[in-house]
Amino acid sequence: MTITPRISVVIPVYNEGEAIIRCMDRILREVMLPSEILLVHDMPEDTTVPYAKQIAESHPQVRPVLNTYGRGPANAIRFGIDAARAPVTVVTMADGCDDPRQIDDLARLVERGVVVAAASRYMPGGQQVGGPRLKRMMSRWAGRTLYAFTRVGTRDATNSFKAYDTEFVRQVGIESRTGFEIGLELTAKAGRLRLPVAEIPTIWLDRQLGESHFDLGRFLPSYLRWYRFAYGRRLTVEQIAKRRPAEPEPEAVSAPSVPASLS
Protein backbone atom coordinates (compact mmCIF):
# COMPACT_ATOMS: atom_id res chain seq x y z
CA MET A 1 0.00 0.00 0.00
CA THR A 2 1.42 3.38 -1.05
CA ILE A 3 1.48 5.96 1.75
CA THR A 4 1.20 9.59 0.63
CA PRO A 5 3.72 11.70 2.58
CA ARG A 6 2.55 14.72 4.56
CA ILE A 7 5.59 16.77 3.51
CA SER A 8 7.66 16.97 0.36
CA VAL A 9 11.00 18.53 1.26
CA VAL A 10 12.57 20.09 -1.86
CA ILE A 11 16.33 20.71 -1.74
CA PRO A 12 18.05 22.18 -4.81
CA VAL A 13 21.64 20.95 -4.98
CA TYR A 14 24.62 21.92 -7.07
CA ASN A 15 27.91 20.04 -6.76
CA GLU A 16 27.52 19.60 -3.00
CA GLY A 17 29.61 16.43 -3.11
CA GLU A 18 30.15 14.63 0.18
CA ALA A 19 28.81 17.64 2.12
CA ILE A 20 25.25 16.53 1.30
CA ILE A 21 25.68 13.67 3.79
CA ARG A 22 25.87 16.06 6.75
CA CYS A 23 22.88 18.02 5.48
CA MET A 24 20.80 14.87 5.04
CA ASP A 25 21.86 13.44 8.40
CA ARG A 26 20.35 16.50 10.08
CA ILE A 27 17.15 16.45 8.06
CA LEU A 28 16.56 12.72 8.44
CA ARG A 29 17.15 13.03 12.19
CA GLU A 30 14.88 16.05 12.74
CA VAL A 31 11.90 15.57 10.38
CA MET A 32 9.36 13.43 12.21
CA LEU A 33 6.31 13.76 9.94
CA PRO A 34 5.94 11.26 7.07
CA SER A 35 7.94 12.81 4.28
CA GLU A 36 9.68 12.49 0.96
CA ILE A 37 12.91 14.37 0.39
CA LEU A 38 13.69 15.46 -3.16
CA LEU A 39 17.33 16.23 -3.93
CA VAL A 40 16.96 18.16 -7.18
CA HIS A 41 20.06 18.32 -9.38
CA ASP A 42 20.51 19.90 -12.82
CA MET A 43 22.79 17.35 -14.46
CA PRO A 44 23.55 13.63 -14.05
CA GLU A 45 27.23 14.35 -13.47
CA ASP A 46 26.56 16.64 -10.47
CA THR A 47 28.92 15.62 -7.67
CA THR A 48 25.95 15.34 -5.29
CA VAL A 49 24.36 12.45 -7.19
CA PRO A 50 26.54 9.50 -6.04
CA TYR A 51 26.11 10.47 -2.40
CA ALA A 52 22.38 11.12 -2.86
CA LYS A 53 21.91 7.65 -4.34
CA GLN A 54 23.93 6.17 -1.50
CA ILE A 55 21.67 7.85 1.07
CA ALA A 56 18.54 6.75 -0.81
CA GLU A 57 19.57 3.11 -0.60
CA SER A 58 19.07 3.12 3.17
CA HIS A 59 16.40 5.86 3.33
CA PRO A 60 13.64 5.17 0.78
CA GLN A 61 11.97 8.54 1.40
CA VAL A 62 14.96 10.21 -0.27
CA ARG A 63 14.55 10.75 -4.02
CA PRO A 64 17.38 12.08 -6.20
CA VAL A 65 15.52 13.99 -8.93
CA LEU A 66 16.92 15.24 -12.25
CA ASN A 67 15.61 18.71 -13.08
CA THR A 68 14.64 19.05 -16.74
CA TYR A 69 13.28 22.63 -16.60
CA GLY A 70 16.66 24.30 -17.09
CA ARG A 71 19.64 24.99 -14.89
CA GLY A 72 19.65 27.15 -11.79
CA PRO A 73 18.01 27.14 -8.36
CA ALA A 74 14.70 28.66 -9.50
CA ASN A 75 14.17 25.94 -12.11
CA ALA A 76 15.26 23.24 -9.65
CA ILE A 77 12.74 24.43 -7.08
CA ARG A 78 9.99 24.69 -9.71
CA PHE A 79 10.68 21.16 -10.86
CA GLY A 80 10.82 19.84 -7.31
CA ILE A 81 7.44 21.33 -6.40
CA ASP A 82 5.89 19.95 -9.59
CA ALA A 83 7.29 16.51 -8.76
CA ALA A 84 6.16 16.66 -5.11
CA ARG A 85 3.54 14.16 -3.95
CA ALA A 86 2.64 15.72 -0.59
CA PRO A 87 0.01 18.42 0.07
CA VAL A 88 2.69 20.49 1.82
CA THR A 89 6.04 21.38 0.25
CA VAL A 90 8.96 22.73 2.26
CA VAL A 91 11.87 24.35 0.43
CA THR A 92 15.19 24.31 2.25
CA MET A 93 18.81 24.65 1.24
CA ALA A 94 21.66 22.12 1.27
CA ASP A 95 24.14 24.52 2.84
CA GLY A 96 23.39 24.12 6.56
CA CYS A 97 21.95 27.65 6.94
CA ASP A 98 18.40 26.51 7.75
CA ASP A 99 17.31 24.76 10.94
CA PRO A 100 15.80 21.38 9.97
CA ARG A 101 14.08 21.11 13.37
CA GLN A 102 11.59 23.69 12.08
CA ILE A 103 10.47 21.79 8.97
CA ASP A 104 7.70 20.00 10.85
CA ASP A 105 6.52 23.24 12.51
CA LEU A 106 6.34 25.06 9.19
CA ALA A 107 4.43 22.16 7.60
CA ARG A 108 1.92 22.10 10.45
CA LEU A 109 1.16 25.78 9.91
CA VAL A 110 0.23 25.02 6.30
CA GLU A 111 -1.88 22.09 7.43
CA ARG A 112 -3.74 24.54 9.68
CA GLY A 113 -4.66 26.71 6.71
CA VAL A 114 -1.95 29.17 5.69
CA VAL A 115 -0.65 28.98 2.13
CA VAL A 116 2.86 30.21 2.97
CA ALA A 117 4.67 29.59 6.27
CA ALA A 118 7.97 31.45 6.57
CA ALA A 119 10.96 30.87 8.79
CA SER A 120 11.63 34.47 9.78
CA ARG A 121 15.00 35.94 10.69
CA TYR A 122 13.53 39.36 11.35
CA MET A 123 10.65 38.76 13.77
CA PRO A 124 11.16 38.74 17.55
CA GLY A 125 13.15 35.65 18.45
CA GLY A 126 14.72 35.40 14.99
CA GLN A 127 18.32 36.12 14.11
CA GLN A 128 20.72 36.15 11.18
CA VAL A 129 24.29 35.18 11.96
CA GLY A 130 26.88 36.04 9.34
CA GLY A 131 26.42 36.52 5.61
CA PRO A 132 27.31 39.53 3.42
CA ARG A 133 26.41 42.81 5.14
CA LEU A 134 24.75 44.43 2.10
CA LYS A 135 22.63 41.35 1.46
CA ARG A 136 21.53 41.30 5.10
CA MET A 137 20.58 44.96 5.06
CA MET A 138 18.59 44.74 1.83
CA SER A 139 16.78 41.57 2.87
CA ARG A 140 15.81 43.02 6.25
CA TRP A 141 14.62 46.30 4.68
CA ALA A 142 12.53 44.46 2.08
CA GLY A 143 10.96 42.19 4.68
CA ARG A 144 10.07 44.94 7.10
CA THR A 145 8.66 47.34 4.52
CA LEU A 146 6.52 44.65 2.92
CA TYR A 147 5.23 43.63 6.35
CA ALA A 148 4.41 47.23 7.26
CA PHE A 149 2.91 48.46 3.98
CA THR A 150 1.37 45.39 2.33
CA ARG A 151 0.39 43.60 5.56
CA VAL A 152 1.69 40.29 4.27
CA GLY A 153 2.03 37.96 7.25
CA THR A 154 5.82 37.70 7.47
CA ARG A 155 8.73 40.05 8.11
CA ASP A 156 11.03 37.81 6.05
CA ALA A 157 9.55 37.52 2.57
CA THR A 158 12.94 36.91 0.94
CA ASN A 159 13.99 33.86 2.95
CA SER A 160 13.94 30.67 0.86
CA PHE A 161 13.18 28.50 3.89
CA LYS A 162 9.40 28.28 3.65
CA ALA A 163 6.54 25.78 3.58
CA TYR A 164 3.82 26.04 0.94
CA ASP A 165 0.41 24.63 0.24
CA THR A 166 1.40 22.57 -2.80
CA GLU A 167 -1.92 23.12 -4.56
CA PHE A 168 -1.64 26.89 -4.02
CA VAL A 169 1.75 26.92 -5.75
CA ARG A 170 0.44 24.90 -8.67
CA GLN A 171 -2.54 27.22 -9.06
CA VAL A 172 -0.58 30.49 -9.07
CA GLY A 173 2.50 29.07 -10.78
CA ILE A 174 6.14 30.08 -10.45
CA GLU A 175 7.47 32.62 -12.91
CA SER A 176 10.97 33.00 -11.45
CA ARG A 177 13.77 31.62 -13.61
CA THR A 178 16.93 33.12 -12.12
CA GLY A 179 17.82 32.46 -8.52
CA PHE A 180 16.31 32.21 -5.06
CA GLU A 181 13.55 34.83 -5.45
CA ILE A 182 10.79 32.20 -5.45
CA GLY A 183 10.16 32.73 -1.73
CA LEU A 184 9.47 36.41 -2.38
CA GLU A 185 7.38 35.68 -5.48
CA LEU A 186 5.04 33.24 -3.75
CA THR A 187 4.73 35.45 -0.67
CA ALA A 188 3.85 38.42 -2.88
CA LYS A 189 1.26 36.37 -4.76
CA ALA A 190 -0.32 35.18 -1.52
CA GLY A 191 -0.48 38.80 -0.40
CA ARG A 192 -2.14 40.00 -3.60
CA LEU A 193 -4.68 37.15 -3.26
CA ARG A 194 -5.24 38.12 0.40
CA LEU A 195 -4.49 34.56 1.46
CA PRO A 196 -3.04 33.78 4.91
CA VAL A 197 0.72 33.87 5.43
CA ALA A 198 2.35 33.09 8.79
CA GLU A 199 5.83 32.99 10.26
CA ILE A 200 7.89 31.45 13.05
CA PRO A 201 11.25 32.79 14.28
CA THR A 202 14.39 31.13 13.01
CA ILE A 203 18.11 31.53 13.60
CA TRP A 204 19.86 31.53 10.23
CA LEU A 205 23.57 30.68 10.24
CA ASP A 206 25.84 31.62 7.35
CA ARG A 207 26.64 28.70 5.07
CA GLN A 208 28.41 25.93 6.98
CA LEU A 209 28.78 23.46 4.08
CA GLY A 210 30.53 24.15 0.76
CA GLU A 211 30.59 27.48 -1.10
CA SER A 212 27.72 29.89 -1.68
CA HIS A 213 26.24 30.17 -5.19
CA PHE A 214 24.26 33.34 -4.39
CA ASP A 215 25.06 36.22 -6.79
CA LEU A 216 23.38 39.40 -5.52
CA GLY A 217 24.10 41.44 -8.65
CA ARG A 218 22.62 38.79 -10.93
CA PHE A 219 19.55 38.05 -8.80
CA LEU A 220 18.70 41.60 -7.64
CA PRO A 221 16.49 42.60 -10.63
CA SER A 222 14.26 39.58 -10.05
CA TYR A 223 13.93 40.40 -6.35
CA LEU A 224 12.98 43.98 -7.19
CA ARG A 225 10.36 42.77 -9.67
CA TRP A 226 8.53 40.76 -7.01
CA TYR A 227 9.01 43.41 -4.34
CA ARG A 228 7.15 45.87 -6.58
CA PHE A 229 4.52 43.28 -7.45
CA ALA A 230 3.62 42.85 -3.78
CA TYR A 231 2.12 46.36 -3.78
CA GLY A 232 -1.21 46.46 -5.52
CA ARG A 233 -4.90 45.73 -5.50
CA ARG A 234 -6.37 42.37 -4.72
CA LEU A 235 -6.15 39.80 -7.52
CA THR A 236 -7.87 36.49 -8.24
CA VAL A 237 -6.13 33.18 -8.89
CA GLU A 238 -7.28 33.41 -12.50
CA GLN A 239 -5.69 36.84 -12.93
CA ILE A 240 -2.39 35.64 -11.51
CA ALA A 241 -2.47 32.42 -13.54
CA LYS A 242 -2.84 34.41 -16.77
CA ARG A 243 0.52 36.04 -16.14
CA ARG A 244 2.57 32.91 -16.57
CA PRO A 245 3.44 30.88 -19.67
CA ALA A 246 2.38 27.24 -19.95
CA GLU A 247 4.96 24.84 -18.53
CA PRO A 248 5.74 21.25 -19.55
CA GLU A 249 4.92 18.44 -17.17
CA PRO A 250 7.90 17.11 -15.20
CA GLU A 251 9.67 14.23 -16.89
CA ALA A 252 10.19 10.94 -15.11
CA VAL A 253 12.34 11.35 -12.03
CA SER A 254 15.65 9.58 -11.70
CA ALA A 255 16.29 6.50 -9.57
CA PRO A 256 15.33 5.44 -7.04
CA SER A 257 11.65 4.99 -7.86
CA VAL A 258 8.88 6.23 -5.57
CA PRO A 259 8.85 3.88 -2.55
CA ALA A 260 5.88 1.73 -1.63
CA SER A 261 6.07 2.93 1.96
CA LEU A 262 7.77 5.72 3.83
CA SER A 263 9.70 5.37 7.03
CSV table of C-alpha atoms in Angstrom, one decimal:
chain,number,residue,atom,x,y,z
A,1,MET,CA,0.0,0.0,0.0
A,2,THR,CA,1.4,3.4,-1.0
A,3,ILE,CA,1.5,6.0,1.7
A,4,THR,CA,1.2,9.6,0.6
A,5,PRO,CA,3.7,11.7,2.6
A,6,ARG,CA,2.6,14.7,4.6
A,7,ILE,CA,5.6,16.8,3.5
A,8,SER,CA,7.7,17.0,0.4
A,9,VAL,CA,11.0,18.5,1.3
A,10,VAL,CA,12.6,20.1,-1.9
A,11,ILE,CA,16.3,20.7,-1.7
A,12,PRO,CA,18.0,22.2,-4.8
A,13,VAL,CA,21.6,20.9,-5.0
A,14,TYR,CA,24.6,21.9,-7.1
A,15,ASN,CA,27.9,20.0,-6.8
A,16,GLU,CA,27.5,19.6,-3.0
A,17,GLY,CA,29.6,16.4,-3.1
A,18,GLU,CA,30.1,14.6,0.2
A,19,ALA,CA,28.8,17.6,2.1
A,20,ILE,CA,25.3,16.5,1.3
A,21,ILE,CA,25.7,13.7,3.8
A,22,ARG,CA,25.9,16.1,6.8
A,23,CYS,CA,22.9,18.0,5.5
A,24,MET,CA,20.8,14.9,5.0
A,25,ASP,CA,21.9,13.4,8.4
A,26,ARG,CA,20.4,16.5,10.1
A,27,ILE,CA,17.1,16.5,8.1
A,28,LEU,CA,16.6,12.7,8.4
A,29,ARG,CA,17.1,13.0,12.2
A,30,GLU,CA,14.9,16.0,12.7
A,31,VAL,CA,11.9,15.6,10.4
A,32,MET,CA,9.4,13.4,12.2
A,33,LEU,CA,6.3,13.8,9.9
A,34,PRO,CA,5.9,11.3,7.1
A,35,SER,CA,7.9,12.8,4.3
A,36,GLU,CA,9.7,12.5,1.0
A,37,ILE,CA,12.9,14.4,0.4
A,38,LEU,CA,13.7,15.5,-3.2
A,39,LEU,CA,17.3,16.2,-3.9
A,40,VAL,CA,17.0,18.2,-7.2
A,41,HIS,CA,20.1,18.3,-9.4
A,42,ASP,CA,20.5,19.9,-12.8
A,43,MET,CA,22.8,17.3,-14.5
A,44,PRO,CA,23.5,13.6,-14.1
A,45,GLU,CA,27.2,14.3,-13.5
A,46,ASP,CA,26.6,16.6,-10.5
A,47,THR,CA,28.9,15.6,-7.7
A,48,THR,CA,26.0,15.3,-5.3
A,49,VAL,CA,24.4,12.5,-7.2
A,50,PRO,CA,26.5,9.5,-6.0
A,51,TYR,CA,26.1,10.5,-2.4
A,52,ALA,CA,22.4,11.1,-2.9
A,53,LYS,CA,21.9,7.6,-4.3
A,54,GLN,CA,23.9,6.2,-1.5
A,55,ILE,CA,21.7,7.9,1.1
A,56,ALA,CA,18.5,6.8,-0.8
A,57,GLU,CA,19.6,3.1,-0.6
A,58,SER,CA,19.1,3.1,3.2
A,59,HIS,CA,16.4,5.9,3.3
A,60,PRO,CA,13.6,5.2,0.8
A,61,GLN,CA,12.0,8.5,1.4
A,62,VAL,CA,15.0,10.2,-0.3
A,63,ARG,CA,14.6,10.7,-4.0
A,64,PRO,CA,17.4,12.1,-6.2
A,65,VAL,CA,15.5,14.0,-8.9
A,66,LEU,CA,16.9,15.2,-12.2
A,67,ASN,CA,15.6,18.7,-13.1
A,68,THR,CA,14.6,19.1,-16.7
A,69,TYR,CA,13.3,22.6,-16.6
A,70,GLY,CA,16.7,24.3,-17.1
A,71,ARG,CA,19.6,25.0,-14.9
A,72,GLY,CA,19.7,27.1,-11.8
A,73,PRO,CA,18.0,27.1,-8.4
A,74,ALA,CA,14.7,28.7,-9.5
A,75,ASN,CA,14.2,25.9,-12.1
A,76,ALA,CA,15.3,23.2,-9.7
A,77,ILE,CA,12.7,24.4,-7.1
A,78,ARG,CA,10.0,24.7,-9.7
A,79,PHE,CA,10.7,21.2,-10.9
A,80,GLY,CA,10.8,19.8,-7.3
A,81,ILE,CA,7.4,21.3,-6.4
A,82,ASP,CA,5.9,20.0,-9.6
A,83,ALA,CA,7.3,16.5,-8.8
A,84,ALA,CA,6.2,16.7,-5.1
A,85,ARG,CA,3.5,14.2,-3.9
A,86,ALA,CA,2.6,15.7,-0.6
A,87,PRO,CA,0.0,18.4,0.1
A,88,VAL,CA,2.7,20.5,1.8
A,89,THR,CA,6.0,21.4,0.3
A,90,VAL,CA,9.0,22.7,2.3
A,91,VAL,CA,11.9,24.3,0.4
A,92,THR,CA,15.2,24.3,2.2
A,93,MET,CA,18.8,24.7,1.2
A,94,ALA,CA,21.7,22.1,1.3
A,95,ASP,CA,24.1,24.5,2.8
A,96,GLY,CA,23.4,24.1,6.6
A,97,CYS,CA,21.9,27.7,6.9
A,98,ASP,CA,18.4,26.5,7.7
A,99,ASP,CA,17.3,24.8,10.9
A,100,PRO,CA,15.8,21.4,10.0
A,101,ARG,CA,14.1,21.1,13.4
A,102,GLN,CA,11.6,23.7,12.1
A,103,ILE,CA,10.5,21.8,9.0
A,104,ASP,CA,7.7,20.0,10.8
A,105,ASP,CA,6.5,23.2,12.5
A,106,LEU,CA,6.3,25.1,9.2
A,107,ALA,CA,4.4,22.2,7.6
A,108,ARG,CA,1.9,22.1,10.5
A,109,LEU,CA,1.2,25.8,9.9
A,110,VAL,CA,0.2,25.0,6.3
A,111,GLU,CA,-1.9,22.1,7.4
A,112,ARG,CA,-3.7,24.5,9.7
A,113,GLY,CA,-4.7,26.7,6.7
A,114,VAL,CA,-2.0,29.2,5.7
A,115,VAL,CA,-0.6,29.0,2.1
A,116,VAL,CA,2.9,30.2,3.0
A,117,ALA,CA,4.7,29.6,6.3
A,118,ALA,CA,8.0,31.5,6.6
A,119,ALA,CA,11.0,30.9,8.8
A,120,SER,CA,11.6,34.5,9.8
A,121,ARG,CA,15.0,35.9,10.7
A,122,TYR,CA,13.5,39.4,11.3
A,123,MET,CA,10.6,38.8,13.8
A,124,PRO,CA,11.2,38.7,17.6
A,125,GLY,CA,13.2,35.6,18.5
A,126,GLY,CA,14.7,35.4,15.0
A,127,GLN,CA,18.3,36.1,14.1
A,128,GLN,CA,20.7,36.1,11.2
A,129,VAL,CA,24.3,35.2,12.0
A,130,GLY,CA,26.9,36.0,9.3
A,131,GLY,CA,26.4,36.5,5.6
A,132,PRO,CA,27.3,39.5,3.4
A,133,ARG,CA,26.4,42.8,5.1
A,134,LEU,CA,24.8,44.4,2.1
A,135,LYS,CA,22.6,41.4,1.5
A,136,ARG,CA,21.5,41.3,5.1
A,137,MET,CA,20.6,45.0,5.1
A,138,MET,CA,18.6,44.7,1.8
A,139,SER,CA,16.8,41.6,2.9
A,140,ARG,CA,15.8,43.0,6.3
A,141,TRP,CA,14.6,46.3,4.7
A,142,ALA,CA,12.5,44.5,2.1
A,143,GLY,CA,11.0,42.2,4.7
A,144,ARG,CA,10.1,44.9,7.1
A,145,THR,CA,8.7,47.3,4.5
A,146,LEU,CA,6.5,44.6,2.9
A,147,TYR,CA,5.2,43.6,6.3
A,148,ALA,CA,4.4,47.2,7.3
A,149,PHE,CA,2.9,48.5,4.0
A,150,THR,CA,1.4,45.4,2.3
A,151,ARG,CA,0.4,43.6,5.6
A,152,VAL,CA,1.7,40.3,4.3
A,153,GLY,CA,2.0,38.0,7.2
A,154,THR,CA,5.8,37.7,7.5
A,155,ARG,CA,8.7,40.0,8.1
A,156,ASP,CA,11.0,37.8,6.0
A,157,ALA,CA,9.5,37.5,2.6
A,158,THR,CA,12.9,36.9,0.9
A,159,ASN,CA,14.0,33.9,3.0
A,160,SER,CA,13.9,30.7,0.9
A,161,PHE,CA,13.2,28.5,3.9
A,162,LYS,CA,9.4,28.3,3.6
A,163,ALA,CA,6.5,25.8,3.6
A,164,TYR,CA,3.8,26.0,0.9
A,165,ASP,CA,0.4,24.6,0.2
A,166,THR,CA,1.4,22.6,-2.8
A,167,GLU,CA,-1.9,23.1,-4.6
A,168,PHE,CA,-1.6,26.9,-4.0
A,169,VAL,CA,1.8,26.9,-5.7
A,170,ARG,CA,0.4,24.9,-8.7
A,171,GLN,CA,-2.5,27.2,-9.1
A,172,VAL,CA,-0.6,30.5,-9.1
A,173,GLY,CA,2.5,29.1,-10.8
A,174,ILE,CA,6.1,30.1,-10.5
A,175,GLU,CA,7.5,32.6,-12.9
A,176,SER,CA,11.0,33.0,-11.5
A,177,ARG,CA,13.8,31.6,-13.6
A,178,THR,CA,16.9,33.1,-12.1
A,179,GLY,CA,17.8,32.5,-8.5
A,180,PHE,CA,16.3,32.2,-5.1
A,181,GLU,CA,13.6,34.8,-5.4
A,182,ILE,CA,10.8,32.2,-5.4
A,183,GLY,CA,10.2,32.7,-1.7
A,184,LEU,CA,9.5,36.4,-2.4
A,185,GLU,CA,7.4,35.7,-5.5
A,186,LEU,CA,5.0,33.2,-3.7
A,187,THR,CA,4.7,35.4,-0.7
A,188,ALA,CA,3.9,38.4,-2.9
A,189,LYS,CA,1.3,36.4,-4.8
A,190,ALA,CA,-0.3,35.2,-1.5
A,191,GLY,CA,-0.5,38.8,-0.4
A,192,ARG,CA,-2.1,40.0,-3.6
A,193,LEU,CA,-4.7,37.2,-3.3
A,194,ARG,CA,-5.2,38.1,0.4
A,195,LEU,CA,-4.5,34.6,1.5
A,196,PRO,CA,-3.0,33.8,4.9
A,197,VAL,CA,0.7,33.9,5.4
A,198,ALA,CA,2.4,33.1,8.8
A,199,GLU,CA,5.8,33.0,10.3
A,200,ILE,CA,7.9,31.4,13.0
A,201,PRO,CA,11.2,32.8,14.3
A,202,THR,CA,14.4,31.1,13.0
A,203,ILE,CA,18.1,31.5,13.6
A,204,TRP,CA,19.9,31.5,10.2
A,205,LEU,CA,23.6,30.7,10.2
A,206,ASP,CA,25.8,31.6,7.4
A,207,ARG,CA,26.6,28.7,5.1
A,208,GLN,CA,28.4,25.9,7.0
A,209,LEU,CA,28.8,23.5,4.1
A,210,GLY,CA,30.5,24.2,0.8
A,211,GLU,CA,30.6,27.5,-1.1
A,212,SER,CA,27.7,29.9,-1.7
A,213,HIS,CA,26.2,30.2,-5.2
A,214,PHE,CA,24.3,33.3,-4.4
A,215,ASP,CA,25.1,36.2,-6.8
A,216,LEU,CA,23.4,39.4,-5.5
A,217,GLY,CA,24.1,41.4,-8.7
A,218,ARG,CA,22.6,38.8,-10.9
A,219,PHE,CA,19.6,38.0,-8.8
A,220,LEU,CA,18.7,41.6,-7.6
A,221,PRO,CA,16.5,42.6,-10.6
A,222,SER,CA,14.3,39.6,-10.1
A,223,TYR,CA,13.9,40.4,-6.3
A,224,LEU,CA,13.0,44.0,-7.2
A,225,ARG,CA,10.4,42.8,-9.7
A,226,TRP,CA,8.5,40.8,-7.0
A,227,TYR,CA,9.0,43.4,-4.3
A,228,ARG,CA,7.1,45.9,-6.6
A,229,PHE,CA,4.5,43.3,-7.5
A,230,ALA,CA,3.6,42.9,-3.8
A,231,TYR,CA,2.1,46.4,-3.8
A,232,GLY,CA,-1.2,46.5,-5.5
A,233,ARG,CA,-4.9,45.7,-5.5
A,234,ARG,CA,-6.4,42.4,-4.7
A,235,LEU,CA,-6.1,39.8,-7.5
A,236,THR,CA,-7.9,36.5,-8.2
A,237,VAL,CA,-6.1,33.2,-8.9
A,238,GLU,CA,-7.3,33.4,-12.5
A,239,GLN,CA,-5.7,36.8,-12.9
A,240,ILE,CA,-2.4,35.6,-11.5
A,241,ALA,CA,-2.5,32.4,-13.5
A,242,LYS,CA,-2.8,34.4,-16.8
A,243,ARG,CA,0.5,36.0,-16.1
A,244,ARG,CA,2.6,32.9,-16.6
A,245,PRO,CA,3.4,30.9,-19.7
A,246,ALA,CA,2.4,27.2,-19.9
A,247,GLU,CA,5.0,24.8,-18.5
A,248,PRO,CA,5.7,21.3,-19.5
A,249,GLU,CA,4.9,18.4,-17.2
A,250,PRO,CA,7.9,17.1,-15.2
A,251,GLU,CA,9.7,14.2,-16.9
A,252,ALA,CA,10.2,10.9,-15.1
A,253,VAL,CA,12.3,11.3,-12.0
A,254,SER,CA,15.6,9.6,-11.7
A,255,ALA,CA,16.3,6.5,-9.6
A,256,PRO,CA,15.3,5.4,-7.0
A,257,SER,CA,11.6,5.0,-7.9
A,258,VAL,CA,8.9,6.2,-5.6
A,259,PRO,CA,8.9,3.9,-2.6
A,260,ALA,CA,5.9,1.7,-1.6
A,261,SER,CA,6.1,2.9,2.0
A,262,LEU,CA,7.8,5.7,3.8
A,263,SER,CA,9.7,5.4,7.0
